mmCIF file of C-alpha atoms in Angstrom:
data_model
loop_
_atom_site.group_PDB
_atom_site.id
_atom_site.type_symbol
_atom_site.label_atom_id
_atom_site.label_comp_id
_atom_site.label_asym_id
_atom_site.label_seq_id
_atom_site.Cartn_x
_atom_site.Cartn_y
_atom_site.Cartn_z
ATOM 1 C CA MET N 1 69.871 188.187 205.715
ATOM 2 C CA ILE N 2 67.739 185.348 203.915
ATOM 3 C CA PRO N 3 65.028 185.588 205.916
ATOM 4 C CA PHE N 4 64.479 180.956 205.507
ATOM 5 C CA VAL N 5 60.400 183.107 205.032
ATOM 6 C CA ASP N 6 58.950 187.017 204.972
ATOM 7 C CA LEU N 7 55.302 188.010 205.832
ATOM 8 C CA LYS N 8 56.723 191.361 206.213
ATOM 9 C CA VAL N 9 56.842 191.999 202.452
ATOM 10 C CA GLN N 10 54.303 189.473 200.974
ATOM 11 C CA TYR N 11 51.982 192.374 203.311
ATOM 12 C CA LYS N 12 53.713 195.400 201.234
ATOM 13 C CA ALA N 13 52.298 194.064 198.084
ATOM 14 C CA ILE N 14 48.709 194.051 199.698
ATOM 15 C CA GLN N 15 48.247 196.660 202.617
ATOM 16 C CA SER N 16 45.839 198.691 200.722
ATOM 17 C CA GLU N 17 43.687 195.860 200.894
ATOM 18 C CA ILE N 18 43.876 194.124 203.491
ATOM 19 C CA ASP N 19 44.225 197.728 205.194
ATOM 20 C CA THR N 20 40.454 198.235 203.632
ATOM 21 C CA ALA N 21 39.423 194.640 204.826
ATOM 22 C CA ILE N 22 40.766 195.834 208.444
ATOM 23 C CA ASN N 23 39.448 198.889 208.276
ATOM 24 C CA SER N 24 35.845 198.191 207.061
ATOM 25 C CA VAL N 25 35.959 194.988 210.436
ATOM 26 C CA LEU N 26 35.948 198.452 212.702
ATOM 27 C CA ASP N 27 33.925 199.816 211.237
ATOM 28 C CA SER N 28 31.296 197.325 211.742
ATOM 29 C CA CYS N 29 31.665 195.983 215.093
ATOM 30 C CA GLN N 30 31.575 192.114 214.770
ATOM 31 C CA PHE N 31 34.843 190.956 216.092
ATOM 32 C CA THR N 32 34.188 187.116 216.251
ATOM 33 C CA LEU N 33 32.191 185.260 213.388
ATOM 34 C CA GLY N 34 30.873 187.406 211.216
ATOM 35 C CA THR N 35 30.228 188.031 208.075
ATOM 36 C CA GLU N 36 33.099 188.345 206.887
ATOM 37 C CA VAL N 37 34.380 184.636 208.922
ATOM 38 C CA VAL N 38 30.576 183.382 207.041
ATOM 39 C CA GLU N 39 31.543 184.581 203.364
ATOM 40 C CA PHE N 40 35.341 183.644 203.960
ATOM 41 C CA GLU N 41 34.128 180.196 204.840
ATOM 42 C CA LYS N 42 32.300 179.623 201.777
ATOM 43 C CA GLU N 43 35.118 181.089 198.831
ATOM 44 C CA PHE N 44 37.532 178.871 200.914
ATOM 45 C CA ALA N 45 35.036 175.263 201.082
ATOM 46 C CA THR N 46 34.993 176.036 197.505
ATOM 47 C CA TYR N 47 38.059 177.436 196.308
ATOM 48 C CA SER N 48 38.575 173.732 198.437
ATOM 49 C CA GLY N 49 36.387 171.266 196.501
ATOM 50 C CA SER N 50 33.798 171.087 198.566
ATOM 51 C CA VAL N 51 30.267 172.385 200.418
ATOM 52 C CA HIS N 52 30.890 173.428 203.463
ATOM 53 C CA GLY N 53 33.216 174.810 205.490
ATOM 54 C CA VAL N 54 33.506 175.832 209.410
ATOM 55 C CA GLY N 55 36.087 178.773 210.681
ATOM 56 C CA VAL N 56 37.893 177.864 213.785
ATOM 57 C CA ASN N 57 40.261 179.193 216.168
ATOM 58 C CA THR N 58 43.271 176.266 214.970
ATOM 59 C CA GLY N 59 44.254 174.063 212.902
ATOM 60 C CA THR N 60 44.967 171.739 215.916
ATOM 61 C CA SER N 61 41.094 173.371 216.996
ATOM 62 C CA ALA N 62 39.959 172.417 213.673
ATOM 63 C CA LEU N 63 41.394 168.582 213.328
ATOM 64 C CA HIS N 64 40.012 167.490 217.467
ATOM 65 C CA LEU N 65 36.161 169.129 215.704
ATOM 66 C CA ALA N 66 37.007 166.672 213.301
ATOM 67 C CA LEU N 67 37.042 163.403 215.132
ATOM 68 C CA LEU N 68 35.293 165.024 217.679
ATOM 69 C CA SER N 69 31.911 165.109 214.459
ATOM 70 C CA ALA N 70 33.261 161.834 213.800
ATOM 71 C CA GLY N 71 32.597 160.903 216.879
ATOM 72 C CA ILE N 72 35.828 159.327 218.322
ATOM 73 C CA GLY N 73 36.640 159.117 222.185
ATOM 74 C CA PRO N 74 38.307 157.467 224.905
ATOM 75 C CA GLY N 75 38.444 153.444 224.174
ATOM 76 C CA ASP N 76 39.136 154.290 219.929
ATOM 77 C CA GLU N 77 42.243 154.428 217.909
ATOM 78 C CA VAL N 78 42.865 156.907 215.056
ATOM 79 C CA ILE N 79 45.829 155.810 212.592
ATOM 80 C CA SER N 80 48.264 158.544 211.651
ATOM 81 C CA VAL N 81 51.746 159.395 211.249
ATOM 82 C CA PRO N 82 54.679 159.434 213.361
ATOM 83 C CA PHE N 83 56.813 162.264 211.306
ATOM 84 C CA THR N 84 54.561 166.206 211.367
ATOM 85 C CA PHE N 85 54.327 168.643 213.374
ATOM 86 C CA VAL N 86 52.655 167.793 217.160
ATOM 87 C CA ALA N 87 49.147 168.540 216.281
ATOM 88 C CA THR N 88 47.990 166.250 214.366
ATOM 89 C CA ALA N 89 48.639 163.508 217.125
ATOM 90 C CA ALA N 90 47.666 166.525 219.418
ATOM 91 C CA ALA N 91 44.203 166.596 218.751
ATOM 92 C CA ILE N 92 44.010 162.571 219.068
ATOM 93 C CA HIS N 93 44.850 163.330 222.570
ATOM 94 C CA TYR N 94 42.605 166.426 223.187
ATOM 95 C CA THR N 95 39.209 163.383 221.981
ATOM 96 C CA GLY N 96 40.533 160.804 224.171
ATOM 97 C CA ALA N 97 41.696 157.990 222.082
ATOM 98 C CA LYS N 98 45.052 156.576 220.584
ATOM 99 C CA THR N 99 47.165 157.100 218.309
ATOM 100 C CA VAL N 100 48.432 154.576 216.150
ATOM 101 C CA PHE N 101 51.321 155.162 214.088
ATOM 102 C CA VAL N 102 52.154 153.560 210.604
ATOM 103 C CA ASP N 103 55.258 154.905 208.691
ATOM 104 C CA ILE N 104 56.222 157.812 206.373
ATOM 105 C CA ASP N 105 56.982 156.890 202.663
ATOM 106 C CA PRO N 106 60.564 157.568 203.166
ATOM 107 C CA VAL N 107 59.754 160.436 198.676
ATOM 108 C CA THR N 108 57.119 162.324 199.872
ATOM 109 C CA TYR N 109 56.992 161.822 203.703
ATOM 110 C CA CYS N 110 52.801 161.762 203.578
ATOM 111 C CA LEU N 111 51.539 158.057 204.635
ATOM 112 C CA ASP N 112 52.723 154.767 203.079
ATOM 113 C CA PRO N 113 49.817 152.910 202.323
ATOM 114 C CA ALA N 114 51.502 150.258 201.694
ATOM 115 C CA LEU N 115 51.840 149.657 205.901
ATOM 116 C CA LEU N 116 48.480 150.849 206.558
ATOM 117 C CA GLU N 117 46.231 147.206 207.345
ATOM 118 C CA ALA N 118 48.555 146.427 209.543
ATOM 119 C CA ALA N 119 47.992 148.788 212.723
ATOM 120 C CA ILE N 120 44.626 147.865 212.014
ATOM 121 C CA THR N 121 42.500 146.627 215.115
ATOM 122 C CA PRO N 122 38.732 146.002 216.098
ATOM 123 C CA ARG N 123 39.430 149.301 217.714
ATOM 124 C CA THR N 124 40.306 151.481 215.076
ATOM 125 C CA LYS N 125 38.177 154.610 213.752
ATOM 126 C CA ALA N 126 39.152 157.811 211.709
ATOM 127 C CA ILE N 127 42.807 157.615 209.967
ATOM 128 C CA ILE N 128 44.619 160.894 208.952
ATOM 129 C CA PRO N 129 47.352 161.405 206.035
ATOM 130 C CA VAL N 130 49.448 164.122 206.716
ATOM 131 C CA HIS N 131 50.001 166.043 204.043
ATOM 132 C CA LEU N 132 53.222 166.546 203.871
ATOM 133 C CA TYR N 133 54.826 170.159 202.654
ATOM 134 C CA GLY N 134 53.172 170.532 200.520
ATOM 135 C CA GLN N 135 52.538 167.336 198.840
ATOM 136 C CA ALA N 136 49.115 165.096 198.421
ATOM 137 C CA ALA N 137 49.324 161.414 200.666
ATOM 138 C CA ASP N 138 47.803 158.590 197.851
ATOM 139 C CA MET N 139 44.654 159.140 198.990
ATOM 140 C CA ASP N 140 43.944 156.038 197.330
ATOM 141 C CA PRO N 141 43.933 153.298 198.384
ATOM 142 C CA ILE N 142 43.972 155.402 201.747
ATOM 143 C CA LEU N 143 40.193 155.247 201.439
ATOM 144 C CA ALA N 144 40.257 151.307 200.235
ATOM 145 C CA VAL N 145 40.876 150.455 203.181
ATOM 146 C CA ALA N 146 38.751 153.044 204.928
ATOM 147 C CA ARG N 147 35.945 151.525 203.487
ATOM 148 C CA LYS N 148 36.400 148.379 203.841
ATOM 149 C CA HIS N 149 37.135 148.311 207.972
ATOM 150 C CA ASN N 150 34.539 151.078 207.684
ATOM 151 C CA LEU N 151 36.790 154.580 208.707
ATOM 152 C CA VAL N 152 36.369 157.485 209.350
ATOM 153 C CA VAL N 153 39.093 159.424 206.751
ATOM 154 C CA VAL N 154 40.448 162.897 207.954
ATOM 155 C CA GLU N 155 42.269 164.787 206.349
ATOM 156 C CA ASP N 156 45.370 167.145 207.800
ATOM 157 C CA ALA N 157 45.610 169.664 204.859
ATOM 158 C CA CYS N 158 47.444 172.587 206.944
ATOM 159 C CA GLN N 159 50.497 172.916 205.304
ATOM 160 C CA ALA N 160 48.859 171.900 201.437
ATOM 161 C CA HIS N 161 46.334 174.635 200.360
ATOM 162 C CA GLY N 162 45.459 174.073 197.120
ATOM 163 C CA ALA N 163 47.138 170.923 196.397
ATOM 164 C CA GLU N 164 45.696 168.348 194.415
ATOM 165 C CA TYR N 165 45.549 164.790 194.768
ATOM 166 C CA LYS N 166 44.440 163.241 190.814
ATOM 167 C CA GLY N 167 43.142 166.936 189.920
ATOM 168 C CA ARG N 168 40.749 167.381 193.653
ATOM 169 C CA ARG N 169 42.143 169.452 195.698
ATOM 170 C CA VAL N 170 42.853 167.892 199.383
ATOM 171 C CA GLY N 171 40.693 168.480 201.864
ATOM 172 C CA SER N 172 37.586 167.416 199.457
ATOM 173 C CA ILE N 173 38.916 163.449 199.534
ATOM 174 C CA GLY N 174 37.948 162.560 202.226
ATOM 175 C CA ASP N 175 35.282 162.301 204.739
ATOM 176 C CA ILE N 176 36.455 166.133 206.469
ATOM 177 C CA GLY N 177 39.984 168.030 205.531
ATOM 178 C CA CYS N 178 41.121 170.344 208.037
ATOM 179 C CA PHE N 179 43.578 173.310 207.771
ATOM 180 C CA SER N 180 46.095 175.508 209.779
ATOM 181 C CA PHE N 181 46.209 179.453 208.397
ATOM 182 C CA TYR N 182 48.620 180.237 210.662
ATOM 183 C CA PRO N 183 50.425 183.575 209.316
ATOM 184 C CA GLY N 184 53.940 181.125 208.045
ATOM 185 C CA LYS N 185 51.566 178.618 205.985
ATOM 186 C CA ASN N 186 50.875 179.749 202.552
ATOM 187 C CA LEU N 187 47.425 181.218 202.984
ATOM 188 C CA GLY N 188 48.034 182.727 206.715
ATOM 189 C CA ALA N 189 46.229 184.526 208.694
ATOM 190 C CA TYR N 190 47.974 187.805 211.177
ATOM 191 C CA GLY N 191 47.315 186.041 213.823
ATOM 192 C CA GLU N 192 45.815 182.066 214.494
ATOM 193 C CA GLY N 193 43.158 180.684 212.031
ATOM 194 C CA GLY N 194 41.671 177.285 210.840
ATOM 195 C CA MET N 195 38.452 175.488 209.395
ATOM 196 C CA ALA N 196 37.613 172.572 207.869
ATOM 197 C CA VAL N 197 35.449 171.075 205.279
ATOM 198 C CA THR N 198 33.627 168.219 204.432
ATOM 199 C CA GLY N 199 31.203 167.650 202.462
ATOM 200 C CA ASN N 200 28.427 165.981 204.213
ATOM 201 C CA ALA N 201 25.935 167.716 206.203
ATOM 202 C CA THR N 202 26.083 166.130 209.686
ATOM 203 C CA PHE N 203 29.052 165.983 209.893
ATOM 204 C CA GLY N 204 28.899 170.715 208.566
ATOM 205 C CA ARG N 205 25.954 171.121 211.276
ATOM 206 C CA SER N 206 28.322 169.539 214.386
ATOM 207 C CA LEU N 207 31.528 171.637 213.932
ATOM 208 C CA ARG N 208 29.357 174.739 213.600
ATOM 209 C CA MET N 209 28.222 173.441 217.481
ATOM 210 C CA LEU N 210 31.325 172.577 218.668
ATOM 211 C CA ARG N 211 33.645 176.054 218.076
ATOM 212 C CA ASP N 212 30.881 177.770 219.427
ATOM 213 C CA TRP N 213 30.390 175.915 223.032
ATOM 214 C CA GLY N 214 27.387 173.491 221.515
ATOM 215 C CA ALA N 215 25.526 176.277 220.490
ATOM 216 C CA GLU N 216 22.647 176.683 217.018
ATOM 217 C CA LYS N 217 21.576 179.292 219.160
ATOM 218 C CA LYS N 218 22.383 181.189 222.083
ATOM 219 C CA TYR N 219 22.245 179.238 225.448
ATOM 220 C CA GLU N 220 20.659 176.545 223.423
ATOM 221 C CA HIS N 221 23.161 174.275 224.646
ATOM 222 C CA VAL N 222 22.622 171.062 222.739
ATOM 223 C CA LEU N 223 26.407 169.483 222.402
ATOM 224 C CA LYS N 224 29.360 169.799 224.739
ATOM 225 C CA GLY N 225 30.945 172.380 223.169
ATOM 226 C CA TYR N 226 34.582 174.438 223.107
ATOM 227 C CA ASN N 227 34.874 178.457 222.099
ATOM 228 C CA TYR N 228 36.748 178.122 218.945
ATOM 229 C CA ARG N 229 35.215 180.650 216.924
ATOM 230 C CA LEU N 230 37.510 181.774 214.633
ATOM 231 C CA GLU N 231 37.472 186.161 214.543
ATOM 232 C CA THR N 232 35.438 188.384 211.946
ATOM 233 C CA ILE N 233 39.561 190.367 211.150
ATOM 234 C CA GLN N 234 40.706 186.984 210.010
ATOM 235 C CA GLY N 235 37.816 186.625 207.939
ATOM 236 C CA ALA N 236 38.323 189.775 206.270
ATOM 237 C CA ILE N 237 41.776 188.936 206.101
ATOM 238 C CA LEU N 238 42.320 186.222 204.914
ATOM 239 C CA ARG N 239 38.876 187.109 201.782
ATOM 240 C CA VAL N 240 41.750 189.496 200.423
ATOM 241 C CA LYS N 241 44.001 186.753 200.231
ATOM 242 C CA LEU N 242 42.041 183.338 199.138
ATOM 243 C CA ARG N 243 42.569 185.757 195.892
ATOM 244 C CA HIS N 244 45.698 186.462 195.765
ATOM 245 C CA LEU N 245 46.880 182.110 196.520
ATOM 246 C CA ASP N 246 46.762 180.501 192.883
ATOM 247 C CA GLY N 247 49.255 183.196 192.526
ATOM 248 C CA TRP N 248 51.430 182.671 195.417
ATOM 249 C CA THR N 249 51.032 179.126 194.776
ATOM 250 C CA GLU N 250 52.943 178.975 191.207
ATOM 251 C CA ALA N 251 55.139 181.142 192.753
ATOM 252 C CA ARG N 252 56.337 178.665 195.531
ATOM 253 C CA ARG N 253 56.094 176.060 191.989
ATOM 254 C CA GLN N 254 58.482 177.976 190.186
ATOM 255 C CA ALA N 255 60.739 178.842 193.017
ATOM 256 C CA ALA N 256 60.953 174.668 193.471
ATOM 257 C CA LYS N 257 62.081 174.595 189.616
ATOM 258 C CA ARG N 258 65.108 177.107 190.135
ATOM 259 C CA TYR N 259 66.178 175.026 193.482
ATOM 260 C CA ALA N 260 65.507 172.067 191.882
ATOM 261 C CA ALA N 261 67.686 172.814 189.055
ATOM 262 C CA LEU N 262 70.468 174.956 191.006
ATOM 263 C CA LEU N 263 71.022 172.104 192.841
ATOM 264 C CA ALA N 264 70.756 168.648 190.313
ATOM 265 C CA GLU N 265 74.845 168.288 190.233
ATOM 266 C CA THR N 266 75.144 168.096 194.269
ATOM 267 C CA GLY N 267 73.316 164.382 194.476
ATOM 268 C CA ILE N 268 71.529 166.423 197.085
ATOM 269 C CA PRO N 269 67.934 164.287 197.305
ATOM 270 C CA LEU N 270 65.147 167.896 196.548
ATOM 271 C CA PRO N 271 61.861 166.982 196.931
ATOM 272 C CA GLN N 272 60.000 164.917 194.203
ATOM 273 C CA GLU N 273 56.604 165.884 193.387
ATOM 274 C CA ALA N 274 54.280 162.265 193.393
ATOM 275 C CA SER N 275 52.562 161.178 189.649
ATOM 276 C CA TYR N 276 49.846 161.882 191.807
ATOM 277 C CA ALA N 277 49.687 165.204 192.572
ATOM 278 C CA ARG N 278 50.105 168.555 192.319
ATOM 279 C CA HIS N 279 52.712 170.277 195.533
ATOM 280 C CA VAL N 280 52.083 173.323 196.366
ATOM 281 C CA TYR N 281 55.820 173.257 198.274
ATOM 282 C CA HIS N 282 54.895 174.706 201.802
ATOM 283 C CA ILE N 283 58.301 173.441 202.928
ATOM 284 C CA TYR N 284 61.170 173.016 200.464
ATOM 285 C CA ALA N 285 63.077 170.291 202.762
ATOM 286 C CA ILE N 286 66.155 168.611 201.278
ATOM 287 C CA ARG N 287 68.089 165.454 202.874
ATOM 288 C CA ALA N 288 71.744 166.252 204.350
ATOM 289 C CA PRO N 289 73.313 163.509 206.174
ATOM 290 C CA ASN N 290 74.973 166.031 207.761
ATOM 291 C CA ARG N 291 71.906 168.716 207.727
ATOM 292 C CA ASP N 292 72.944 170.035 211.518
ATOM 293 C CA ALA N 293 76.386 171.077 210.473
ATOM 294 C CA LEU N 294 74.488 172.823 207.617
ATOM 295 C CA HIS N 295 72.324 174.503 209.255
ATOM 296 C CA ALA N 296 74.965 176.452 210.995
ATOM 297 C CA ARG N 297 77.024 177.000 208.087
ATOM 298 C CA LEU N 298 73.593 178.856 206.734
ATOM 299 C CA LEU N 299 73.343 180.333 209.290
ATOM 300 C CA ALA N 300 76.667 181.714 209.328
ATOM 301 C CA LYS N 301 76.737 183.118 205.599
ATOM 302 C CA GLY N 302 72.705 184.696 206.972
ATOM 303 C CA ILE N 303 70.666 181.895 204.994
ATOM 304 C CA GLN N 304 67.923 181.334 207.292
ATOM 305 C CA SER N 305 66.769 177.585 207.318
ATOM 306 C CA GLY N 306 64.661 175.118 209.264
ATOM 307 C CA ILE N 307 63.647 171.558 209.968
ATOM 308 C CA HIS N 308 60.534 170.435 209.600
ATOM 309 C CA TYR N 309 60.859 168.147 212.027
ATOM 310 C CA PRO N 310 63.774 167.988 214.122
ATOM 311 C CA HIS N 311 62.188 165.059 216.345
ATOM 312 C CA PRO N 312 59.626 162.289 215.782
ATOM 313 C CA ILE N 313 56.458 161.333 217.532
ATOM 314 C CA HIS N 314 56.844 159.117 219.596
ATOM 315 C CA LEU N 315 60.395 159.044 220.316
ATOM 316 C CA LEU N 316 59.544 163.239 222.036
ATOM 317 C CA PRO N 317 59.136 162.767 225.821
ATOM 318 C CA ALA N 318 55.498 163.684 225.413
ATOM 319 C CA TYR N 319 54.041 160.572 224.123
ATOM 320 C CA ALA N 320 56.400 158.341 225.702
ATOM 321 C CA ASP N 321 53.406 156.877 226.890
ATOM 322 C CA LEU N 322 52.524 155.383 223.899
ATOM 323 C CA GLY N 323 54.481 153.003 224.222
ATOM 324 C CA TYR N 324 56.935 153.105 221.205
ATOM 325 C CA LYS N 325 60.556 152.461 220.910
ATOM 326 C CA ARG N 326 63.469 154.064 219.161
ATOM 327 C CA GLY N 327 63.526 151.915 215.398
ATOM 328 C CA GLN N 328 59.888 151.084 214.957
ATOM 329 C CA PHE N 329 59.897 153.530 212.278
ATOM 330 C CA PRO N 330 62.739 154.161 210.250
ATOM 331 C CA ALA N 331 61.754 156.093 207.318
ATOM 332 C CA ALA N 332 60.443 158.981 209.763
ATOM 333 C CA GLU N 333 63.141 158.466 211.900
ATOM 334 C CA GLN N 334 66.024 158.404 209.406
ATOM 335 C CA ALA N 335 64.482 162.107 207.868
ATOM 336 C CA ALA N 336 63.815 163.320 211.162
ATOM 337 C CA ALA N 337 67.974 163.436 210.778
ATOM 338 C CA GLU N 338 67.974 164.042 207.761
ATOM 339 C CA VAL N 339 66.064 166.927 206.774
ATOM 340 C CA LEU N 340 66.731 171.026 206.096
ATOM 341 C CA SER N 341 64.360 172.992 204.570
ATOM 342 C CA LEU N 342 65.442 175.400 202.467
ATOM 343 C CA PRO N 343 64.001 178.847 202.118
ATOM 344 C CA MET N 344 61.010 179.192 200.720
ATOM 345 C CA TYR N 345 58.001 181.633 200.028
ATOM 346 C CA PRO N 346 56.483 183.742 196.763
ATOM 347 C CA GLU N 347 58.505 186.735 196.757
ATOM 348 C CA LEU N 348 61.944 185.047 197.436
ATOM 349 C CA THR N 349 64.333 185.575 194.326
ATOM 350 C CA GLN N 350 66.077 184.525 192.288
ATOM 351 C CA SER N 351 69.101 185.770 192.970
ATOM 352 C CA ALA N 352 68.595 184.748 196.623
ATOM 353 C CA GLN N 353 68.135 181.196 195.471
ATOM 354 C CA GLU N 354 70.482 180.853 193.761
ATOM 355 C CA ALA N 355 72.755 182.452 196.857
ATOM 356 C CA VAL N 356 71.135 179.245 199.230
ATOM 357 C CA ALA N 357 72.368 176.984 196.181
ATOM 358 C CA ALA N 358 75.580 178.897 196.416
ATOM 359 C CA ALA N 359 76.328 178.181 200.305
ATOM 360 C CA VAL N 360 74.537 174.055 199.991
ATOM 361 C CA ILE N 361 77.294 173.637 197.076
ATOM 362 C CA GLU N 362 80.133 174.812 199.068
ATOM 363 C CA ASN N 363 79.983 173.513 202.399
ATOM 364 C CA TYR N 364 79.335 169.662 199.781
ATOM 365 C CA GLN N 365 82.493 170.764 198.887
ATOM 366 C CA LYS N 366 84.404 171.026 201.216
#
């Protein structure tokens, strides 16, 4: 079996470092927040080109608290894209605000800036561009529209650790950047985890209070907050893994180049790195008109693949109340019908990629 992602091989490569970090937490008996989280917040904020880092329990919580810190609530509207993981829309829903969708660019899979301004109403308060699959959204025109209309920009960078836009790392470009450390992410915890980063001290202060019951001091609750704290053991693990992230990113980028070379003559639409971007290839998604059949045939040959994502959010039953219909976001709907994610992780070998490519090519020859 060629796995879609192999967390075990990565752990084995850094096992001694990880085990030492975990044992240090057990020795300290600090299990929630604590010194390891504080240090990781500083290190990851710096890595992302930002100032303040606030560790939380999930990337979804980071998005939720980012919106709350920006004053988003019932009656407001937040613009985002329908082609993303459902957490983006869920975080907006948690605040009581309404999600307003705009379609994606069919090449980058990120928000199409040309469609943005037409979606703005007097109730619009924020924009959430999603840096999908490790590719940066086109931030300059998005920011231009946001500043024109006095809107907050919250970057959903949950799949884009270390990705760059015109030389700047994502997460530091808008007002608040949000990251997930779900185990399969480019920087993944051994459990759940997330972080919000910001250069705004006011946002940083409110984020810290909101993630810990709205208090700056124990039992002194300033805001109506949440129990969204990052566990100390995850902070310790993530500090170790952050030291390896740049090397893993380069390995992903090399793997993407190999796939591009191996599949070049098939005519299959392959991931494209935008001219403004440094792609970190969290996902390597090809386009296949017969996607479901290809997915099944690869599995029959012992090759795992994924579908990210089979349904755009506006067509999910859970979000039918938003009132959107099929056909309103054609680029997102076509992507959802065609994308297939091939195995992608830093330790992926050339021979495994050759086997994957051969299976894809055989499928199309038949």
